[in-house]
PDB file of C-alpha atoms in Angstrom:
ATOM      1  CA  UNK A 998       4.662  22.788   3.050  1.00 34.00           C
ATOM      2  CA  UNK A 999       2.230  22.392   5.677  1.00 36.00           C
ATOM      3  CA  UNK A1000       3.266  25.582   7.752  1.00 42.00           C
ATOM      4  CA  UNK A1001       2.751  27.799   4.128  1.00 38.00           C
ATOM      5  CA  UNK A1002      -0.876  26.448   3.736  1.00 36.00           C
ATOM      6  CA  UNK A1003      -1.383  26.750   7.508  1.00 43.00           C
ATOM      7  CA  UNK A1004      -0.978  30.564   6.883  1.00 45.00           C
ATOM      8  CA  UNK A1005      -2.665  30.861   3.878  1.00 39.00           C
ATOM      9  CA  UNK A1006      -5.496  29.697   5.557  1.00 43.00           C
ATOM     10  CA  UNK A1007      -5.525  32.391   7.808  1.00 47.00           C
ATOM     11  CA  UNK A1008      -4.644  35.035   5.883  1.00 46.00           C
ATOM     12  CA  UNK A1009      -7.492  34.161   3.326  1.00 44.00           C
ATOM     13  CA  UNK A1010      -9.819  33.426   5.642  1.00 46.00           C
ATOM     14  CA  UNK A1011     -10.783  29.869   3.809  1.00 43.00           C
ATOM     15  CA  UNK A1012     -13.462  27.916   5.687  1.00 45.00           C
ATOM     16  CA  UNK A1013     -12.434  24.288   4.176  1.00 45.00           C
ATOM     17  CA  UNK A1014      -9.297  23.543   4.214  1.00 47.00           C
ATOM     18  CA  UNK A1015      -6.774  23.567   1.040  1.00 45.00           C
ATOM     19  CA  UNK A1016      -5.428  20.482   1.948  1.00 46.00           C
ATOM     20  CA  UNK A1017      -8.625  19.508   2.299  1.00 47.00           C
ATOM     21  CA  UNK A1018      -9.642  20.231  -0.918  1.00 47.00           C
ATOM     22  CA  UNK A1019      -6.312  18.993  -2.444  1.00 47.00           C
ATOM     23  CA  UNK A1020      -7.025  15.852  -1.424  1.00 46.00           C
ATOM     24  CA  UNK A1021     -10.259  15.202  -2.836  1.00 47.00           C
ATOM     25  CA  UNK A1022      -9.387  16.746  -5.778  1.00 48.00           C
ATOM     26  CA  UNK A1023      -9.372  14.352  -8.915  1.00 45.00           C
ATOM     27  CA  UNK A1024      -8.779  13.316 -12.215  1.00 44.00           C
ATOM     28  CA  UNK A1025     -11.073  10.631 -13.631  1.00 44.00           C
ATOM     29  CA  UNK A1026     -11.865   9.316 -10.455  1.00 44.00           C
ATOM     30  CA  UNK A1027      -8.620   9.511  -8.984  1.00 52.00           C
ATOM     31  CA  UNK A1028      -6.529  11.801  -6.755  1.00 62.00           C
ATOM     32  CA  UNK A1029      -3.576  14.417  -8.252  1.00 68.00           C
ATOM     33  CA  UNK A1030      -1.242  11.454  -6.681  1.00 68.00           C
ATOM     34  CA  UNK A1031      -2.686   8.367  -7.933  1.00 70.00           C
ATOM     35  CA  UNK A1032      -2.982   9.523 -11.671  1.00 72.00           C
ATOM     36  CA  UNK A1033      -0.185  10.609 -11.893  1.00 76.00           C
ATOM     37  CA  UNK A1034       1.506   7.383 -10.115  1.00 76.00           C
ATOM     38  CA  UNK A1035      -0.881   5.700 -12.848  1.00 74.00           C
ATOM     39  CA  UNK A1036       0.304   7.479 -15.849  1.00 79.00           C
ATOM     40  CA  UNK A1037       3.649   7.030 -15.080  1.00 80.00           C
ATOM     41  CA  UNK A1038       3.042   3.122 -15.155  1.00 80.00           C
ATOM     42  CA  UNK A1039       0.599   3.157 -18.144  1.00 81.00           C
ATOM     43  CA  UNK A1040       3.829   4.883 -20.413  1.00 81.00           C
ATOM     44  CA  UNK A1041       6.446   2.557 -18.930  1.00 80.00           C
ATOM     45  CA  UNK A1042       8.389   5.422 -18.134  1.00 80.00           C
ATOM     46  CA  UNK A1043      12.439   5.129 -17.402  1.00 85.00           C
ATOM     47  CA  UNK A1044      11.500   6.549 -13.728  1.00 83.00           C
ATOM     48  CA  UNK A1045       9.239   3.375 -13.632  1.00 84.00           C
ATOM     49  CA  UNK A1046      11.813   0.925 -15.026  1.00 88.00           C
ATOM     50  CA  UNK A1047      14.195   2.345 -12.816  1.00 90.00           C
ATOM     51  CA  UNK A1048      11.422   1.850  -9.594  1.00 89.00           C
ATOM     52  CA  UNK A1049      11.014  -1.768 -11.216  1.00 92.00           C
ATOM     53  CA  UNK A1050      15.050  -2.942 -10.679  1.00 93.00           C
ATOM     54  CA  UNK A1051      15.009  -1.493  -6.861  1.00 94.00           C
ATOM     55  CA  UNK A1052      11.119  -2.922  -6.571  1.00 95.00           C
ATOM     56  CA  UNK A1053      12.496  -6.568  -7.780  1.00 96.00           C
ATOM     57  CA  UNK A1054      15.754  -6.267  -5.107  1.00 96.00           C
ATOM     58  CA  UNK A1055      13.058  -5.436  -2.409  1.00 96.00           C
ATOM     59  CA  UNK A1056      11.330  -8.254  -3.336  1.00 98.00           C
ATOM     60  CA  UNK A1057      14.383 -10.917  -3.334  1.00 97.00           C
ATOM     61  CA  UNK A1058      16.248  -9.549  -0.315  1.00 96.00           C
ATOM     62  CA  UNK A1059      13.798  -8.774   1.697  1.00 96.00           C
ATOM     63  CA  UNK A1060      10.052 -10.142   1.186  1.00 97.00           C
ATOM     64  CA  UNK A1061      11.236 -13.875  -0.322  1.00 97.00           C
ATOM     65  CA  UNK A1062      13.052 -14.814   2.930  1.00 97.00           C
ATOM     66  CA  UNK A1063      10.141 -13.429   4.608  1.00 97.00           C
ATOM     67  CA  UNK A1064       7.481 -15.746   3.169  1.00 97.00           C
ATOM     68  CA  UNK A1065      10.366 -18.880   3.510  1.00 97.00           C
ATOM     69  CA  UNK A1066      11.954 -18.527   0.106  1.00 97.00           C
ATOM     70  CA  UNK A1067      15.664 -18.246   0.385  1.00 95.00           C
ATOM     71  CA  UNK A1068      18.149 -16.876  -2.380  1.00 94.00           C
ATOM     72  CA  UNK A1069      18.624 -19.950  -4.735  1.00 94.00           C
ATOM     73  CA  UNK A1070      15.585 -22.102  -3.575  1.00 95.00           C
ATOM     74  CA  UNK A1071      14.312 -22.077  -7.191  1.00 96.00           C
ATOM     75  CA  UNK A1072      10.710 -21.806  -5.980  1.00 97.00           C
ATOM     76  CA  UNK A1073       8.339 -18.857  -7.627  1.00 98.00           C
ATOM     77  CA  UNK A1074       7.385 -15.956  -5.959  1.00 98.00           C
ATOM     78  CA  UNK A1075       4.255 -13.824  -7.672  1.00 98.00           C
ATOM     79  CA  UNK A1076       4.184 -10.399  -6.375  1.00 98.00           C
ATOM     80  CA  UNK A1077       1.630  -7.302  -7.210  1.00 97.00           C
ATOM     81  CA  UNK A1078       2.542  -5.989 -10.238  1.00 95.00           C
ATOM     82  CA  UNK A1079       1.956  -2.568  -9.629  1.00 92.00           C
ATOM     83  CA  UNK A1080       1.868  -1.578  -6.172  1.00 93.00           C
ATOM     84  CA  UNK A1081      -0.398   0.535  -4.372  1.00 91.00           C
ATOM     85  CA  UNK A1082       1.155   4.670  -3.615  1.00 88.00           C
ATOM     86  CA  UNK A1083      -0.894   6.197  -0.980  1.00 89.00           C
ATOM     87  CA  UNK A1084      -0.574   9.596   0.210  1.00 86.00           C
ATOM     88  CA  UNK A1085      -2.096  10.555   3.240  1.00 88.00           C
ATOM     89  CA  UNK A1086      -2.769  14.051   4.197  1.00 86.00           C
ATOM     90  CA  UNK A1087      -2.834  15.527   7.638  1.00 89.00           C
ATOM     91  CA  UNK A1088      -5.487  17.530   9.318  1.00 88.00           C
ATOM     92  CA  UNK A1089      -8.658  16.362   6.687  1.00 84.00           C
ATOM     93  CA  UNK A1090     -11.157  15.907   9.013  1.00 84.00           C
ATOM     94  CA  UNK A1091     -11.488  12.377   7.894  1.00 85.00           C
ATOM     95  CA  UNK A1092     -10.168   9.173   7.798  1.00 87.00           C
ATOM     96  CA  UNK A1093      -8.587   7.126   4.311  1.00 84.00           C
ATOM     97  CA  UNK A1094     -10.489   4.055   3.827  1.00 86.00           C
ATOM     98  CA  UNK A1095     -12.564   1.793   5.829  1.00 92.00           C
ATOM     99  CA  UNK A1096     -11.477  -1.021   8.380  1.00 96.00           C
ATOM    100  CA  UNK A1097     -11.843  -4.237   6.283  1.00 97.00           C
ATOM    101  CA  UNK A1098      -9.339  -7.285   5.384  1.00 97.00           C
ATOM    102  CA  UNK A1099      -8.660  -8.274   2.091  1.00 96.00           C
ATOM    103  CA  UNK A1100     -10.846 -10.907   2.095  1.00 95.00           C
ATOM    104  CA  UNK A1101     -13.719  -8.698   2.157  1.00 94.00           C
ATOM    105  CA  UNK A1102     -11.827  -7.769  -1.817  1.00 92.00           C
ATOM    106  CA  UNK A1103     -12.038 -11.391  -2.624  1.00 92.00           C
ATOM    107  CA  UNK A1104      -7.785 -11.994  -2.990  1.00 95.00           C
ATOM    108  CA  UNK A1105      -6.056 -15.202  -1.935  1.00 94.00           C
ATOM    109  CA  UNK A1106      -6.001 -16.411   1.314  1.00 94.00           C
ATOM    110  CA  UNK A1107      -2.307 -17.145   0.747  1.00 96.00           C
ATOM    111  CA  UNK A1108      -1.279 -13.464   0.215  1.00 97.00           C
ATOM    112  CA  UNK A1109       1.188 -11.882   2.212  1.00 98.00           C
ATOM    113  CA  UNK A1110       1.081  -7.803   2.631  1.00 98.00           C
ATOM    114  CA  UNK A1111       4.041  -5.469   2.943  1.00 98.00           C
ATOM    115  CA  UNK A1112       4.019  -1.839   3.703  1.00 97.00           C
ATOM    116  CA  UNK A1113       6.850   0.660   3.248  1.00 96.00           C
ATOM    117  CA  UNK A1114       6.487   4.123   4.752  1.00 94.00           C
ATOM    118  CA  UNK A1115       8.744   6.669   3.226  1.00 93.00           C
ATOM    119  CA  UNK A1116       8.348   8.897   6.053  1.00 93.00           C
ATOM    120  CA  UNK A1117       9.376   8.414  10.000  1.00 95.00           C
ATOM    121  CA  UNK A1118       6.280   7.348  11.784  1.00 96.00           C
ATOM    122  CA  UNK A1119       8.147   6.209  15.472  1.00 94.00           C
ATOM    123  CA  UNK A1120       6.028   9.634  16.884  1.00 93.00           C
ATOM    124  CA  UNK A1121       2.871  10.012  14.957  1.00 93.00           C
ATOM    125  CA  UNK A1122       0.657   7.411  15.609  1.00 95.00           C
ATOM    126  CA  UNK A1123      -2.228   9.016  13.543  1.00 96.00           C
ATOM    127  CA  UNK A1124      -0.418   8.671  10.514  1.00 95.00           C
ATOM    128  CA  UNK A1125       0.325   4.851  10.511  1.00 97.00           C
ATOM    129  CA  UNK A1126      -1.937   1.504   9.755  1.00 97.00           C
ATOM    130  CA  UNK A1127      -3.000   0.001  12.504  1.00 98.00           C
ATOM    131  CA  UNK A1128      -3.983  -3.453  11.844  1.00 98.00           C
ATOM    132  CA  UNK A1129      -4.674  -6.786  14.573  1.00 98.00           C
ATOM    133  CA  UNK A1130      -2.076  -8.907  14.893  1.00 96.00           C
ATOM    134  CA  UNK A1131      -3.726 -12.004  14.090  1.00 96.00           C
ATOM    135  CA  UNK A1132      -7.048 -12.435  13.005  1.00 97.00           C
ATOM    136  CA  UNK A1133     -10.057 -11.891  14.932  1.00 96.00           C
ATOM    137  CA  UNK A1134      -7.696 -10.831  18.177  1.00 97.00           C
ATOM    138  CA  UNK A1135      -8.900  -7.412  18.373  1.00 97.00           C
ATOM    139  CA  UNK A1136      -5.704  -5.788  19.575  1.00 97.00           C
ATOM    140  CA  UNK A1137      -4.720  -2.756  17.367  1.00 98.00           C
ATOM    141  CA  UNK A1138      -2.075  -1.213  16.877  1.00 97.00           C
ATOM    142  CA  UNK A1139      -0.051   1.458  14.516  1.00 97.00           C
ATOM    143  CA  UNK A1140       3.051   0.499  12.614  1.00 97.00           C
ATOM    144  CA  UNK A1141       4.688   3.209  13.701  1.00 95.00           C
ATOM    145  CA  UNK A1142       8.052   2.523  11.841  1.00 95.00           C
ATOM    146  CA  UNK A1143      10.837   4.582  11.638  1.00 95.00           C
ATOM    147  CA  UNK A1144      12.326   5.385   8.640  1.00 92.00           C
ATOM    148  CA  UNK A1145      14.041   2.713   6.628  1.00 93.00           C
ATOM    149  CA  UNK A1146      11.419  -0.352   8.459  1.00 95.00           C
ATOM    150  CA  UNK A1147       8.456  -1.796   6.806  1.00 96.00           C
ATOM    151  CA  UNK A1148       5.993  -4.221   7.693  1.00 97.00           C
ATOM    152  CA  UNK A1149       4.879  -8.017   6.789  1.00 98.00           C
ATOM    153  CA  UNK A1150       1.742  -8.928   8.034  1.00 98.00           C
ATOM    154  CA  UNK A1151      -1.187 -11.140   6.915  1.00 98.00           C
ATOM    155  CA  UNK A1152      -3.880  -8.421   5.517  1.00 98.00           C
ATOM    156  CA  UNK A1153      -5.695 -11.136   4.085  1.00 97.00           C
ATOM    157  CA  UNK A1154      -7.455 -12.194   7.615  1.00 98.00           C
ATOM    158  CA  UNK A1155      -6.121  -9.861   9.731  1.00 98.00           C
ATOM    159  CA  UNK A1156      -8.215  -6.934   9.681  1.00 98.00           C
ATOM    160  CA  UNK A1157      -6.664  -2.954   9.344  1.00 98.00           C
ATOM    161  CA  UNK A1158      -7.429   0.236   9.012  1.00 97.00           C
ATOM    162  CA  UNK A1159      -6.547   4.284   9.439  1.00 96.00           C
ATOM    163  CA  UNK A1160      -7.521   7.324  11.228  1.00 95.00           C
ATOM    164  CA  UNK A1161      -7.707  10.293  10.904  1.00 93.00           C
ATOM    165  CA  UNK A1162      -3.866  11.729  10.282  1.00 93.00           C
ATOM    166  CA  UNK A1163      -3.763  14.547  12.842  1.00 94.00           C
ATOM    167  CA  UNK A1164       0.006  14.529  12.693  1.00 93.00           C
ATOM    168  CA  UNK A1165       2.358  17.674  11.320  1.00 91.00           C
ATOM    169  CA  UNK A1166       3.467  15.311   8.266  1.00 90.00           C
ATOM    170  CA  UNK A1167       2.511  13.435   5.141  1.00 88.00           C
ATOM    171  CA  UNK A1168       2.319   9.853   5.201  1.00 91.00           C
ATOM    172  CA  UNK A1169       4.224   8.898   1.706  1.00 89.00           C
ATOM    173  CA  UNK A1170       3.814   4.958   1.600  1.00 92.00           C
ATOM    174  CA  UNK A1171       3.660   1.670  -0.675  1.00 92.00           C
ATOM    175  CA  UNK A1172       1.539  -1.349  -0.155  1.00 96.00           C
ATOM    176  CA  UNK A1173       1.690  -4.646  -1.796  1.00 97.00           C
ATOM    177  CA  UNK A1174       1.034  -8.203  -1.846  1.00 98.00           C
ATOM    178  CA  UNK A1175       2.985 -11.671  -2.595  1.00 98.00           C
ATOM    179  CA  UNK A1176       2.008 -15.136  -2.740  1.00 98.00           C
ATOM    180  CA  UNK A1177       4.337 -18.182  -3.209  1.00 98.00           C
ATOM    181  CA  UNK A1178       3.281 -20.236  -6.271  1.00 97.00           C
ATOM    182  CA  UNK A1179       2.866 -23.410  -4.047  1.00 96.00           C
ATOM    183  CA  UNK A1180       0.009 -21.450  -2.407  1.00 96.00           C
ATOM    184  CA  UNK A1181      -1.466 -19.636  -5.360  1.00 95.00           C
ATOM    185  CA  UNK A1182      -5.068 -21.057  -6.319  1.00 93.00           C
ATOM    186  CA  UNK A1183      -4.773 -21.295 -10.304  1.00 91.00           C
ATOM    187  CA  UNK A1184      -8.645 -21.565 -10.298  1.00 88.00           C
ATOM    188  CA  UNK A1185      -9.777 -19.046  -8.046  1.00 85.00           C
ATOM    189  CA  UNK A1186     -13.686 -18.760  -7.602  1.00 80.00           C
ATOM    190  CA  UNK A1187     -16.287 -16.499  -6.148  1.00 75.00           C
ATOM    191  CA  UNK A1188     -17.359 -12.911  -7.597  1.00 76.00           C
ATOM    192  CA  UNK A1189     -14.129 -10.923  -8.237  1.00 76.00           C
ATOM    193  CA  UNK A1190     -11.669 -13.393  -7.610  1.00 78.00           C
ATOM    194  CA  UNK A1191     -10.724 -13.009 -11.507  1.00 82.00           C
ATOM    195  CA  UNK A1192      -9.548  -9.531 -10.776  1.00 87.00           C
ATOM    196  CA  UNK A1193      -6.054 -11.329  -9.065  1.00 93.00           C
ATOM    197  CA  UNK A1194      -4.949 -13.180 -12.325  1.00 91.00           C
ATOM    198  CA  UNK A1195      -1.257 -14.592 -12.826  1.00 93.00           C
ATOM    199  CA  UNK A1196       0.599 -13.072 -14.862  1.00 92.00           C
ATOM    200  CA  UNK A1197      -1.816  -9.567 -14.688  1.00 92.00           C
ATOM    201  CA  UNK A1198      -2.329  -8.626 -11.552  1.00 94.00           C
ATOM    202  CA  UNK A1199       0.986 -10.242 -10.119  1.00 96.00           C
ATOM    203  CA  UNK A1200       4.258 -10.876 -12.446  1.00 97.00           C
ATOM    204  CA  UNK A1201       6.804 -13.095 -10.902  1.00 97.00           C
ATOM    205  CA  UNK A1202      10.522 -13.867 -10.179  1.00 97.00           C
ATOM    206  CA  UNK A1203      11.976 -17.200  -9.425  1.00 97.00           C
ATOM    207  CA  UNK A1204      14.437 -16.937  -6.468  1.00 97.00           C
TER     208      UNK A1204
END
């Protein structure tokens, strides 16, 4: 895909980049992507349902035993309800985002982040997140996982970001967040903190 607009940039001559303008191109306020990610969700689609049985397996095989809930424990686990699809184009003369921590977006301390690349990222740095690995160390670094890996890793406090993807490829991921019950704050204060509700923002399974 990205060799045929490669050419067609030539050929035509275009100063700014298609991809370029691909990317910023939106529908309400969102990217081509993310509405139609959104959409998809908003009419409980069967692609979505489908998404939702393999999301839910993820979340017991993989991200319980990460946070210390193993299969038949009984405890709760909430989990984003919808989680986040980015898509990040190469070569846009910019980078996605700013460097921040959630924090900064007022969620739980307790929250736990995983991201799933759909795409091998073992040889381009440029297209991974590069996060601290603790907070306030100061030692960045790319998760440059190859395909089939993902990453757990305390976004909450430990502070990430992106550059610019200057990479051959498209950076097809999913990001999302879980937080045992036993740590979830049922009275959360401070401006925006209502945005992170039980049972709206996160739905939950009991392992």
């Amino acid at each position: 895909l990205h060799s045929h607009i490669g050419l067609l940039e030539k050929a035509n001559g275009w100063i700014e980049k298609p991809s370029a303008r691909f990317h910023r191109f939106n529908v309400g306020g969102r990217t081509l992507f993310a509405k139609r990610y959104h959409d998809a969700l908003n009419t409980k689609s069967q692609d979505v349902i489908d998404f939702n049985v393999v999301y839910e397996e993820f979340l017991r095989k993989h991200c319980a035993p990460n946070v210390g809930l193993e299969a038949g424990c009984e405890q709760t686990l909430l989990y984003q309800r919808n989680p986040t699809l980015r898509v990040m184009y190469p070569n846009i003369g910019k980078c996605v985002g700013k460097m921040h921590k959630d924090a900064d977006y007022h969620h739980q301390e307790g929250e736990i982040n995983f991201w799933v690349p759909f795409v091998d990222l073992a040889n381009d740095e440029s297209a991974c997140l590069y996060a601290e690995s603790s907070p306030k160390k100061g030692d960045f670094h790319p998760f440059n996982c190859s395909l089939g890996q993902f990453v757990r890793f305390w976004g909450n406090q430990a502070t990430h970001y992106t550059v610019e993807n200057v990479s051959s490829i498209t950076r097809v991921s999913l990001d999302f967040r879980v937080i045992r019950l036993c740590d979830f704050d049922m009275n959360p204060t401070g401006r925006g903190a209502k945005n992170f509700r039980r049972n709206e923002y996160y739905s939950e399974i009991v392992i």
